[in-house]
mmCIF file with all atom_site columns, C-alpha atoms in Angstrom:
data_model
loop_
_atom_site.group_PDB
_atom_site.id
_atom_site.type_symbol
_atom_site.label_atom_id
_atom_site.label_alt_id
_atom_site.label_comp_id
_atom_site.label_asym_id
_atom_site.label_entity_id
_atom_site.label_seq_id
_atom_site.pdbx_PDB_ins_code
_atom_site.Cartn_x
_atom_site.Cartn_y
_atom_site.Cartn_z
_atom_site.occupancy
_atom_site.B_iso_or_equiv
_atom_site.pdbx_formal_charge
_atom_site.auth_seq_id
_atom_site.auth_comp_id
_atom_site.auth_asym_id
_atom_site.auth_atom_id
_atom_site.pdbx_PDB_model_num
ATOM 1   C CA . UNK A 1 1   ? 0.000   0.000  0.000  1.00 72.00 ? 543 UNK A CA 1
ATOM 2   C CA . UNK A 1 2   ? 1.249   3.437  -0.852 1.00 90.00 ? 544 UNK A CA 1
ATOM 3   C CA . UNK A 1 3   ? 1.600   6.012  1.877  1.00 93.00 ? 545 UNK A CA 1
ATOM 4   C CA . UNK A 1 4   ? -0.119  8.640  -0.270 1.00 95.00 ? 546 UNK A CA 1
ATOM 5   C CA . UNK A 1 5   ? -3.618  7.139  0.071  1.00 96.00 ? 547 UNK A CA 1
ATOM 6   C CA . UNK A 1 6   ? -3.998  7.382  3.863  1.00 96.00 ? 548 UNK A CA 1
ATOM 7   C CA . UNK A 1 7   ? -2.069  10.672 3.910  1.00 96.00 ? 549 UNK A CA 1
ATOM 8   C CA . UNK A 1 8   ? -4.476  12.263 1.407  1.00 97.00 ? 550 UNK A CA 1
ATOM 9   C CA . UNK A 1 9   ? -7.475  10.864 3.278  1.00 97.00 ? 551 UNK A CA 1
ATOM 10  C CA . UNK A 1 10  ? -6.099  12.215 6.570  1.00 97.00 ? 552 UNK A CA 1
ATOM 11  C CA . UNK A 1 11  ? -5.493  15.620 4.975  1.00 97.00 ? 553 UNK A CA 1
ATOM 12  C CA . UNK A 1 12  ? -9.085  15.695 3.714  1.00 98.00 ? 554 UNK A CA 1
ATOM 13  C CA . UNK A 1 13  ? -10.410 14.706 7.138  1.00 97.00 ? 555 UNK A CA 1
ATOM 14  C CA . UNK A 1 14  ? -8.274  17.338 8.831  1.00 98.00 ? 556 UNK A CA 1
ATOM 15  C CA . UNK A 1 15  ? -9.373  20.065 6.400  1.00 98.00 ? 557 UNK A CA 1
ATOM 16  C CA . UNK A 1 16  ? -13.011 19.089 6.940  1.00 97.00 ? 558 UNK A CA 1
ATOM 17  C CA . UNK A 1 17  ? -12.462 19.366 10.694 1.00 97.00 ? 559 UNK A CA 1
ATOM 18  C CA . UNK A 1 18  ? -10.829 22.783 10.379 1.00 97.00 ? 560 UNK A CA 1
ATOM 19  C CA . UNK A 1 19  ? -13.745 23.982 8.253  1.00 97.00 ? 561 UNK A CA 1
ATOM 20  C CA . UNK A 1 20  ? -16.171 22.653 10.861 1.00 95.00 ? 562 UNK A CA 1
ATOM 21  C CA . UNK A 1 21  ? -14.398 24.490 13.673 1.00 94.00 ? 563 UNK A CA 1
ATOM 22  C CA . UNK A 1 22  ? -14.255 27.767 11.778 1.00 95.00 ? 564 UNK A CA 1
ATOM 23  C CA . UNK A 1 23  ? -17.710 27.737 10.168 1.00 94.00 ? 565 UNK A CA 1
ATOM 24  C CA . UNK A 1 24  ? -20.022 26.121 12.724 1.00 88.00 ? 566 UNK A CA 1
ATOM 25  C CA . UNK A 1 25  ? -21.908 27.990 15.400 1.00 87.00 ? 567 UNK A CA 1
ATOM 26  C CA . UNK A 1 26  ? -23.136 25.067 17.466 1.00 90.00 ? 568 UNK A CA 1
ATOM 27  C CA . UNK A 1 27  ? -20.682 24.063 20.184 1.00 90.00 ? 569 UNK A CA 1
ATOM 28  C CA . UNK A 1 28  ? -21.414 20.343 19.818 1.00 91.00 ? 570 UNK A CA 1
ATOM 29  C CA . UNK A 1 29  ? -20.599 20.473 16.106 1.00 93.00 ? 571 UNK A CA 1
ATOM 30  C CA . UNK A 1 30  ? -17.357 22.286 16.924 1.00 92.00 ? 572 UNK A CA 1
ATOM 31  C CA . UNK A 1 31  ? -16.440 19.481 19.325 1.00 93.00 ? 573 UNK A CA 1
ATOM 32  C CA . UNK A 1 32  ? -17.251 16.902 16.651 1.00 94.00 ? 574 UNK A CA 1
ATOM 33  C CA . UNK A 1 33  ? -14.983 18.760 14.224 1.00 95.00 ? 575 UNK A CA 1
ATOM 34  C CA . UNK A 1 34  ? -12.141 18.674 16.752 1.00 95.00 ? 576 UNK A CA 1
ATOM 35  C CA . UNK A 1 35  ? -12.670 14.914 17.061 1.00 95.00 ? 577 UNK A CA 1
ATOM 36  C CA . UNK A 1 36  ? -12.491 14.631 13.279 1.00 96.00 ? 578 UNK A CA 1
ATOM 37  C CA . UNK A 1 37  ? -9.133  16.418 13.299 1.00 96.00 ? 579 UNK A CA 1
ATOM 38  C CA . UNK A 1 38  ? -7.841  14.102 16.027 1.00 96.00 ? 580 UNK A CA 1
ATOM 39  C CA . UNK A 1 39  ? -8.938  11.082 13.998 1.00 96.00 ? 581 UNK A CA 1
ATOM 40  C CA . UNK A 1 40  ? -7.025  12.431 10.998 1.00 97.00 ? 582 UNK A CA 1
ATOM 41  C CA . UNK A 1 41  ? -3.922  12.609 13.171 1.00 96.00 ? 583 UNK A CA 1
ATOM 42  C CA . UNK A 1 42  ? -4.548  9.036  14.350 1.00 96.00 ? 584 UNK A CA 1
ATOM 43  C CA . UNK A 1 43  ? -4.799  7.868  10.757 1.00 96.00 ? 585 UNK A CA 1
ATOM 44  C CA . UNK A 1 44  ? -1.465  9.510  9.959  1.00 96.00 ? 586 UNK A CA 1
ATOM 45  C CA . UNK A 1 45  ? 0.190   7.959  13.011 1.00 95.00 ? 587 UNK A CA 1
ATOM 46  C CA . UNK A 1 46  ? -0.932  4.446  12.119 1.00 95.00 ? 588 UNK A CA 1
ATOM 47  C CA . UNK A 1 47  ? -0.112  4.866  8.415  1.00 95.00 ? 589 UNK A CA 1
ATOM 48  C CA . UNK A 1 48  ? 3.414   6.053  9.129  1.00 94.00 ? 590 UNK A CA 1
ATOM 49  C CA . UNK A 1 49  ? 3.854   3.308  11.702 1.00 94.00 ? 591 UNK A CA 1
ATOM 50  C CA . UNK A 1 50  ? 2.996   0.687  9.084  1.00 92.00 ? 592 UNK A CA 1
ATOM 51  C CA . UNK A 1 51  ? 5.084   2.400  6.389  1.00 93.00 ? 593 UNK A CA 1
ATOM 52  C CA . UNK A 1 52  ? 8.195   2.673  8.574  1.00 92.00 ? 594 UNK A CA 1
ATOM 53  C CA . UNK A 1 53  ? 7.763   -0.909 9.885  1.00 91.00 ? 595 UNK A CA 1
ATOM 54  C CA . UNK A 1 54  ? 8.485   0.207  13.415 1.00 85.00 ? 596 UNK A CA 1
ATOM 55  C CA . UNK A 1 55  ? 9.151   -2.770 15.690 1.00 87.00 ? 597 UNK A CA 1
ATOM 56  C CA . UNK A 1 56  ? 7.966   -0.913 18.790 1.00 90.00 ? 598 UNK A CA 1
ATOM 57  C CA . UNK A 1 57  ? 4.754   0.241  17.060 1.00 91.00 ? 599 UNK A CA 1
ATOM 58  C CA . UNK A 1 58  ? 5.188   3.729  18.455 1.00 93.00 ? 600 UNK A CA 1
ATOM 59  C CA . UNK A 1 59  ? 2.570   5.188  16.099 1.00 92.00 ? 601 UNK A CA 1
ATOM 60  C CA . UNK A 1 60  ? -0.072  2.794  17.350 1.00 93.00 ? 602 UNK A CA 1
ATOM 61  C CA . UNK A 1 61  ? 0.869   3.476  20.960 1.00 94.00 ? 603 UNK A CA 1
ATOM 62  C CA . UNK A 1 62  ? 0.595   7.226  20.389 1.00 95.00 ? 604 UNK A CA 1
ATOM 63  C CA . UNK A 1 63  ? -2.752  6.610  18.720 1.00 96.00 ? 605 UNK A CA 1
ATOM 64  C CA . UNK A 1 64  ? -4.027  4.929  21.875 1.00 96.00 ? 606 UNK A CA 1
ATOM 65  C CA . UNK A 1 65  ? -2.924  7.924  23.956 1.00 96.00 ? 607 UNK A CA 1
ATOM 66  C CA . UNK A 1 66  ? -4.610  10.264 21.496 1.00 95.00 ? 608 UNK A CA 1
ATOM 67  C CA . UNK A 1 67  ? -7.848  8.289  21.709 1.00 96.00 ? 609 UNK A CA 1
ATOM 68  C CA . UNK A 1 68  ? -7.741  8.459  25.511 1.00 96.00 ? 610 UNK A CA 1
ATOM 69  C CA . UNK A 1 69  ? -7.131  12.217 25.436 1.00 94.00 ? 611 UNK A CA 1
ATOM 70  C CA . UNK A 1 70  ? -9.934  12.676 22.898 1.00 94.00 ? 612 UNK A CA 1
ATOM 71  C CA . UNK A 1 71  ? -12.332 10.740 25.115 1.00 95.00 ? 613 UNK A CA 1
ATOM 72  C CA . UNK A 1 72  ? -11.467 12.923 28.101 1.00 95.00 ? 614 UNK A CA 1
ATOM 73  C CA . UNK A 1 73  ? -11.766 16.066 25.984 1.00 93.00 ? 615 UNK A CA 1
ATOM 74  C CA . UNK A 1 74  ? -15.178 15.153 24.647 1.00 93.00 ? 616 UNK A CA 1
ATOM 75  C CA . UNK A 1 75  ? -16.440 14.252 28.122 1.00 94.00 ? 617 UNK A CA 1
ATOM 76  C CA . UNK A 1 76  ? -15.365 17.544 29.647 1.00 96.00 ? 618 UNK A CA 1
ATOM 77  C CA . UNK A 1 77  ? -16.425 19.501 26.562 1.00 93.00 ? 619 UNK A CA 1
ATOM 78  C CA . UNK A 1 78  ? -19.914 18.025 26.559 1.00 93.00 ? 620 UNK A CA 1
ATOM 79  C CA . UNK A 1 79  ? -20.266 18.708 30.277 1.00 95.00 ? 621 UNK A CA 1
ATOM 80  C CA . UNK A 1 80  ? -19.348 22.355 29.700 1.00 92.00 ? 622 UNK A CA 1
ATOM 81  C CA . UNK A 1 81  ? -21.719 22.627 26.739 1.00 92.00 ? 623 UNK A CA 1
ATOM 82  C CA . UNK A 1 82  ? -24.576 21.125 28.768 1.00 93.00 ? 624 UNK A CA 1
ATOM 83  C CA . UNK A 1 83  ? -24.007 23.538 31.656 1.00 93.00 ? 625 UNK A CA 1
ATOM 84  C CA . UNK A 1 84  ? -23.886 26.502 29.269 1.00 89.00 ? 626 UNK A CA 1
ATOM 85  C CA . UNK A 1 85  ? -27.064 25.268 27.584 1.00 90.00 ? 627 UNK A CA 1
ATOM 86  C CA . UNK A 1 86  ? -28.830 24.976 30.939 1.00 92.00 ? 628 UNK A CA 1
ATOM 87  C CA . UNK A 1 87  ? -27.776 28.480 31.996 1.00 89.00 ? 629 UNK A CA 1
ATOM 88  C CA . UNK A 1 88  ? -28.144 30.264 28.664 1.00 86.00 ? 630 UNK A CA 1
ATOM 89  C CA . UNK A 1 89  ? -30.702 28.199 26.761 1.00 86.00 ? 631 UNK A CA 1
ATOM 90  C CA . UNK A 1 90  ? -28.498 27.968 23.664 1.00 86.00 ? 632 UNK A CA 1
ATOM 91  C CA . UNK A 1 91  ? -25.325 26.253 22.511 1.00 85.00 ? 633 UNK A CA 1
ATOM 92  C CA . UNK A 1 92  ? -24.592 28.904 19.885 1.00 87.00 ? 634 UNK A CA 1
ATOM 93  C CA . UNK A 1 93  ? -20.933 29.898 20.087 1.00 85.00 ? 635 UNK A CA 1
ATOM 94  C CA . UNK A 1 94  ? -21.548 33.423 18.772 1.00 84.00 ? 636 UNK A CA 1
ATOM 95  C CA . UNK A 1 95  ? -24.079 34.154 21.526 1.00 81.00 ? 637 UNK A CA 1
ATOM 96  C CA . UNK A 1 96  ? -21.632 33.065 24.215 1.00 78.00 ? 638 UNK A CA 1
ATOM 97  C CA . UNK A 1 97  ? -19.360 36.008 23.510 1.00 72.00 ? 639 UNK A CA 1
ATOM 98  C CA . UNK A 1 98  ? -21.501 38.338 25.600 1.00 68.00 ? 640 UNK A CA 1
ATOM 99  C CA . UNK A 1 99  ? -20.378 36.512 28.748 1.00 63.00 ? 641 UNK A CA 1
ATOM 100 C CA . UNK A 1 100 ? -16.847 37.837 28.250 1.00 62.00 ? 642 UNK A CA 1
ATOM 101 C CA . UNK A 1 101 ? -17.958 41.259 27.027 1.00 60.00 ? 643 UNK A CA 1
ATOM 102 C CA . UNK A 1 102 ? -20.108 42.211 29.997 1.00 57.00 ? 644 UNK A CA 1
ATOM 103 C CA . UNK A 1 103 ? -20.651 45.924 30.472 1.00 57.00 ? 645 UNK A CA 1
ATOM 104 C CA . UNK A 1 104 ? -21.666 47.862 33.526 1.00 54.00 ? 646 UNK A CA 1
ATOM 105 C CA . UNK A 1 105 ? -24.636 50.229 33.932 1.00 57.00 ? 647 UNK A CA 1
ATOM 106 C CA . UNK A 1 106 ? -25.278 52.701 31.102 1.00 55.00 ? 648 UNK A CA 1
ATOM 107 C CA . UNK A 1 107 ? -22.861 50.853 28.817 1.00 53.00 ? 649 UNK A CA 1
ATOM 108 C CA . UNK A 1 108 ? -19.722 51.633 30.800 1.00 53.00 ? 650 UNK A CA 1
ATOM 109 C CA . UNK A 1 109 ? -16.930 49.169 31.294 1.00 52.00 ? 651 UNK A CA 1
ATOM 110 C CA . UNK A 1 110 ? -17.046 47.883 34.884 1.00 54.00 ? 652 UNK A CA 1
ATOM 111 C CA . UNK A 1 111 ? -13.250 47.884 35.176 1.00 56.00 ? 653 UNK A CA 1
ATOM 112 C CA . UNK A 1 112 ? -13.010 51.624 34.453 1.00 55.00 ? 654 UNK A CA 1
ATOM 113 C CA . UNK A 1 113 ? -16.240 52.810 36.097 1.00 53.00 ? 655 UNK A CA 1
ATOM 114 C CA . UNK A 1 114 ? -15.883 55.068 39.112 1.00 54.00 ? 656 UNK A CA 1
ATOM 115 C CA . UNK A 1 115 ? -16.636 53.361 42.431 1.00 54.00 ? 657 UNK A CA 1
ATOM 116 C CA . UNK A 1 116 ? -19.742 54.571 44.238 1.00 53.00 ? 658 UNK A CA 1
ATOM 117 C CA . UNK A 1 117 ? -19.486 56.268 47.618 1.00 52.00 ? 659 UNK A CA 1
ATOM 118 C CA . UNK A 1 118 ? -20.603 53.897 50.364 1.00 55.00 ? 660 UNK A CA 1
ATOM 119 C CA . UNK A 1 119 ? -22.557 56.584 52.238 1.00 56.00 ? 661 UNK A CA 1
ATOM 120 C CA . UNK A 1 120 ? -24.347 58.605 49.552 1.00 58.00 ? 662 UNK A CA 1
ATOM 121 C CA . UNK A 1 121 ? -24.227 56.101 46.688 1.00 55.00 ? 663 UNK A CA 1
ATOM 122 C CA . UNK A 1 122 ? -22.937 58.786 44.316 1.00 56.00 ? 664 UNK A CA 1
ATOM 123 C CA . UNK A 1 123 ? -19.897 58.293 42.129 1.00 54.00 ? 665 UNK A CA 1
ATOM 124 C CA . UNK A 1 124 ? -16.722 59.619 43.685 1.00 52.00 ? 666 UNK A CA 1
#
Protein backbone atom coordinates (compact mmCIF):
# COMPACT_ATOMS: atom_id res chain seq x y z
CA UNK A 1 0.00 0.00 0.00
CA UNK A 2 1.25 3.44 -0.85
CA UNK A 3 1.60 6.01 1.88
CA UNK A 4 -0.12 8.64 -0.27
CA UNK A 5 -3.62 7.14 0.07
CA UNK A 6 -4.00 7.38 3.86
CA UNK A 7 -2.07 10.67 3.91
CA UNK A 8 -4.48 12.26 1.41
CA UNK A 9 -7.47 10.86 3.28
CA UNK A 10 -6.10 12.21 6.57
CA UNK A 11 -5.49 15.62 4.97
CA UNK A 12 -9.08 15.70 3.71
CA UNK A 13 -10.41 14.71 7.14
CA UNK A 14 -8.27 17.34 8.83
CA UNK A 15 -9.37 20.06 6.40
CA UNK A 16 -13.01 19.09 6.94
CA UNK A 17 -12.46 19.37 10.69
CA UNK A 18 -10.83 22.78 10.38
CA UNK A 19 -13.74 23.98 8.25
CA UNK A 20 -16.17 22.65 10.86
CA UNK A 21 -14.40 24.49 13.67
CA UNK A 22 -14.26 27.77 11.78
CA UNK A 23 -17.71 27.74 10.17
CA UNK A 24 -20.02 26.12 12.72
CA UNK A 25 -21.91 27.99 15.40
CA UNK A 26 -23.14 25.07 17.47
CA UNK A 27 -20.68 24.06 20.18
CA UNK A 28 -21.41 20.34 19.82
CA UNK A 29 -20.60 20.47 16.11
CA UNK A 30 -17.36 22.29 16.92
CA UNK A 31 -16.44 19.48 19.32
CA UNK A 32 -17.25 16.90 16.65
CA UNK A 33 -14.98 18.76 14.22
CA UNK A 34 -12.14 18.67 16.75
CA UNK A 35 -12.67 14.91 17.06
CA UNK A 36 -12.49 14.63 13.28
CA UNK A 37 -9.13 16.42 13.30
CA UNK A 38 -7.84 14.10 16.03
CA UNK A 39 -8.94 11.08 14.00
CA UNK A 40 -7.03 12.43 11.00
CA UNK A 41 -3.92 12.61 13.17
CA UNK A 42 -4.55 9.04 14.35
CA UNK A 43 -4.80 7.87 10.76
CA UNK A 44 -1.47 9.51 9.96
CA UNK A 45 0.19 7.96 13.01
CA UNK A 46 -0.93 4.45 12.12
CA UNK A 47 -0.11 4.87 8.41
CA UNK A 48 3.41 6.05 9.13
CA UNK A 49 3.85 3.31 11.70
CA UNK A 50 3.00 0.69 9.08
CA UNK A 51 5.08 2.40 6.39
CA UNK A 52 8.19 2.67 8.57
CA UNK A 53 7.76 -0.91 9.88
CA UNK A 54 8.48 0.21 13.41
CA UNK A 55 9.15 -2.77 15.69
CA UNK A 56 7.97 -0.91 18.79
CA UNK A 57 4.75 0.24 17.06
CA UNK A 58 5.19 3.73 18.46
CA UNK A 59 2.57 5.19 16.10
CA UNK A 60 -0.07 2.79 17.35
CA UNK A 61 0.87 3.48 20.96
CA UNK A 62 0.60 7.23 20.39
CA UNK A 63 -2.75 6.61 18.72
CA UNK A 64 -4.03 4.93 21.88
CA UNK A 65 -2.92 7.92 23.96
CA UNK A 66 -4.61 10.26 21.50
CA UNK A 67 -7.85 8.29 21.71
CA UNK A 68 -7.74 8.46 25.51
CA UNK A 69 -7.13 12.22 25.44
CA UNK A 70 -9.93 12.68 22.90
CA UNK A 71 -12.33 10.74 25.11
CA UNK A 72 -11.47 12.92 28.10
CA UNK A 73 -11.77 16.07 25.98
CA UNK A 74 -15.18 15.15 24.65
CA UNK A 75 -16.44 14.25 28.12
CA UNK A 76 -15.36 17.54 29.65
CA UNK A 77 -16.43 19.50 26.56
CA UNK A 78 -19.91 18.02 26.56
CA UNK A 79 -20.27 18.71 30.28
CA UNK A 80 -19.35 22.35 29.70
CA UNK A 81 -21.72 22.63 26.74
CA UNK A 82 -24.58 21.13 28.77
CA UNK A 83 -24.01 23.54 31.66
CA UNK A 84 -23.89 26.50 29.27
CA UNK A 85 -27.06 25.27 27.58
CA UNK A 86 -28.83 24.98 30.94
CA UNK A 87 -27.78 28.48 32.00
CA UNK A 88 -28.14 30.26 28.66
CA UNK A 89 -30.70 28.20 26.76
CA UNK A 90 -28.50 27.97 23.66
CA UNK A 91 -25.33 26.25 22.51
CA UNK A 92 -24.59 28.90 19.88
CA UNK A 93 -20.93 29.90 20.09
CA UNK A 94 -21.55 33.42 18.77
CA UNK A 95 -24.08 34.15 21.53
CA UNK A 96 -21.63 33.06 24.21
CA UNK A 97 -19.36 36.01 23.51
CA UNK A 98 -21.50 38.34 25.60
CA UNK A 99 -20.38 36.51 28.75
CA UNK A 100 -16.85 37.84 28.25
CA UNK A 101 -17.96 41.26 27.03
CA UNK A 102 -20.11 42.21 30.00
CA UNK A 103 -20.65 45.92 30.47
CA UNK A 104 -21.67 47.86 33.53
CA UNK A 105 -24.64 50.23 33.93
CA UNK A 106 -25.28 52.70 31.10
CA UNK A 107 -22.86 50.85 28.82
CA UNK A 108 -19.72 51.63 30.80
CA UNK A 109 -16.93 49.17 31.29
CA UNK A 110 -17.05 47.88 34.88
CA UNK A 111 -13.25 47.88 35.18
CA UNK A 112 -13.01 51.62 34.45
CA UNK A 113 -16.24 52.81 36.10
CA UNK A 114 -15.88 55.07 39.11
CA UNK A 115 -16.64 53.36 42.43
CA UNK A 116 -19.74 54.57 44.24
CA UNK A 117 -19.49 56.27 47.62
CA UNK A 118 -20.60 53.90 50.36
CA UNK A 119 -22.56 56.58 52.24
CA UNK A 120 -24.35 58.60 49.55
CA UNK A 121 -24.23 56.10 46.69
CA UNK A 122 -22.94 58.79 44.32
CA UNK A 123 -19.90 58.29 42.13
CA UNK A 124 -16.72 59.62 43.68
